[in-house]
Backbone as CSV, one residue per row, in Angstrom:
resi,resn,N_x,N_y,N_z,CA_x,CA_y,CA_z,C_x,C_y,C_z
1,PHE,26.215,8.938,-12.333,26.811,8.605,-11.065,26.798,9.798,-10.121
2,SER,27.086,10.956,-10.657,27.085,12.162,-9.819,25.661,12.540,-9.400
3,LEU,24.673,12.204,-10.211,23.291,12.494,-9.817,22.867,11.652,-8.619
4,PHE,23.408,10.442,-8.505,23.112,9.637,-7.322,23.700,10.276,-6.067
5,PHE,24.910,10.814,-6.189,25.513,11.487,-5.042,24.757,12.755,-4.680
6,ILE,24.324,13.508,-5.679,23.550,14.718,-5.418,22.234,14.367,-4.738
7,ALA,21.579,13.307,-5.189,20.330,12.879,-4.568,20.561,12.383,-3.148
8,ASP,21.656,11.691,-2.929,21.954,11.170,-1.596,22.197,12.311,-0.606
9,TYR,23.018,13.265,-0.975,23.321,14.361,-0.056,22.157,15.337,0.095
10,SER,21.343,15.498,-0.927,20.150,16.333,-0.753,19.147,15.649,0.163
11,ASN,19.107,14.317,0.133,18.276,13.567,1.064,18.778,13.753,2.497
12,ILE,20.081,13.770,2.695,20.648,14.010,4.016,20.264,15.386,4.521
13,VAL,20.352,16.397,3.682,20.002,17.758,4.084,18.504,17.867,4.387
14,ALA,17.679,17.246,3.565,16.230,17.313,3.787,15.826,16.609,5.071
15,LEU,16.373,15.423,5.321,16.040,14.708,6.548,16.591,15.421,7.777
16,SER,17.735,16.068,7.660,18.269,16.843,8.773,17.404,18.059,9.065
17,ALA,16.870,18.686,8.024,15.977,19.825,8.223,14.681,19.396,8.897
18,VAL,14.137,18.267,8.479,12.908,17.762,9.101,13.161,17.400,10.558
19,ALA,14.289,16.741,10.839,14.615,16.388,12.216,14.840,17.632,13.072
20,SER,15.452,18.666,12.500,15.661,19.903,13.247,14.343,20.590,13.564
21,ILE,13.418,20.550,12.637,12.121,21.192,12.859,11.294,20.417,13.866
22,TYR,11.229,19.091,13.714,10.362,18.287,14.575,10.908,18.114,15.982
23,PHE,12.201,17.855,16.100,12.748,17.458,17.388,13.476,18.564,18.135
24,PHE,13.913,19.605,17.454,14.677,20.647,18.122,14.074,22.034,17.963
25,GLY,12.808,22.132,17.649,12.122,23.409,17.647,12.298,24.260,16.417
26,GLY,12.920,23.771,15.399,13.063,24.518,14.155,13.860,25.796,14.320
27,PRO,13.317,26.909,13.873,14.069,28.162,13.935,14.017,28.858,15.284
28,LEU,13.358,28.278,16.279,13.313,28.912,17.590,14.647,28.743,18.301
29,SER,15.131,29.842,18.868,16.381,29.777,19.599,16.100,29.490,21.070
30,ILE,17.116,29.529,21.854,16.985,29.220,23.280,16.083,30.241,23.969
31,PHE,16.141,31.469,23.576,15.376,32.530,24.218,13.994,32.718,23.623
32,GLY,13.582,31.846,22.690,12.258,31.921,22.097,12.177,32.841,20.895
33,LEU,13.284,33.370,20.462,13.302,34.250,19.300,13.494,33.429,18.037
34,VAL,12.900,33.878,16.949,13.055,33.205,15.662,14.366,33.679,15.038
35,SER,15.202,32.728,14.698,16.494,33.085,14.137,16.904,32.052,13.096
36,SER,17.301,32.535,11.953,17.791,31.613,10.928,19.163,31.070,11.301
37,LEU,19.896,31.799,12.140,21.193,31.306,12.594,21.037,30.081,13.478
38,SER,20.053,30.097,14.372,19.858,28.932,15.232,19.401,27.724,14.423
39,PHE,18.558,27.945,13.406,18.147,26.835,12.545,19.328,26.296,11.755
40,SER,20.199,27.170,11.289,21.372,26.721,10.532,22.318,25.913,11.406
41,ILE,22.478,26.338,12.662,23.342,25.595,13.575,22.758,24.222,13.853
42,LYS,21.452,24.151,14.088,20.804,22.860,14.329,20.883,21.972,13.096
43,LEU,20.707,22.553,11.925,20.787,21.798,10.675,22.192,21.245,10.466
44,LEU,23.207,22.066,10.673,24.583,21.604,10.508,24.947,20.546,11.542
45,PHE,24.398,20.663,12.748,24.628,19.644,13.768,24.067,18.300,13.327
46,HIS,22.846,18.285,12.799,22.243,17.044,12.343,22.982,16.456,11.143
47,ILE,23.410,17.304,10.228,24.172,16.827,9.069,25.487,16.202,9.531
48,PHE,26.152,16.850,10.486,27.410,16.314,11.011,27.204,14.963,11.672
49,ILE,26.186,14.829,12.496,25.908,13.565,13.174,25.564,12.477,12.165
50,PHE,24.747,12.814,11.172,24.349,11.843,10.148,25.563,11.336,9.380
51,LEU,26.437,12.242,8.949,27.616,11.831,8.186,28.624,11.099,9.063
52,TRP,28.700,11.454,10.332,29.621,10.793,11.243,29.200,9.341,11.474
53,ILE,27.911,9.126,11.704,27.409,7.768,11.901,27.559,6.955,10.621
54,ARG,27.291,7.589,9.506,27.391,6.900,8.221,28.830,6.476,7.918
55,ALA,29.791,7.306,8.288,31.193,6.981,8.025,31.763,6.016,9.052
56,THR,31.188,5.981,10.250,31.735,5.152,11.311,31.352,3.690,11.155
57,PHE,30.094,3.419,10.885,29.630,2.045,10.812,29.979,1.429,9.465
58,PRO,30.339,0.150,9.467,30.713,-0.493,8.203,29.510,-0.726,7.305
59,ARG,29.785,-0.811,6.035,28.731,-1.098,5.064,28.749,-2.592,4.753
60,TYR,27.570,-3.149,4.609,27.465,-4.558,4.287,27.590,-4.775,2.785
61,ARG,28.268,-5.839,2.420,28.248,-6.256,1.032,26.914,-6.925,0.757
62,TYR,26.628,-7.134,-0.518,25.326,-7.697,-0.893,25.152,-9.115,-0.358
63,ASP,26.205,-9.923,-0.412,26.071,-11.299,0.092,25.926,-11.323,1.613
64,GLN,26.562,-10.401,2.325,26.387,-10.315,3.771,24.979,-9.859,4.134
65,LEU,24.455,-8.949,3.350,23.099,-8.475,3.586,22.082,-9.581,3.352
66,MET,22.294,-10.405,2.347,21.384,-11.508,2.091,21.474,-12.576,3.176
67,SER,22.656,-12.844,3.697,22.761,-13.821,4.778,22.207,-13.261,6.087
68,LEU,22.202,-11.950,6.242,21.610,-11.324,7.414,20.106,-11.497,7.424
69,CYS,19.507,-11.442,6.229,18.059,-11.616,6.141,17.688,-13.061,6.329
């Protein structure tokens, strides 16, 4: 059970890193300098947004999901 949680949260971190690299310039800061701090801030921002959206929207039960399809 804990391995599923570890896989889920590592997936969140990996997708946030990919989104930070593709959409927000990766490790480039505002002034064009390479900084691991700017990448960490962008990564934490994406993780926060991902977890916020995930916690805000309701989860469907299996029977609701089947009736939705």
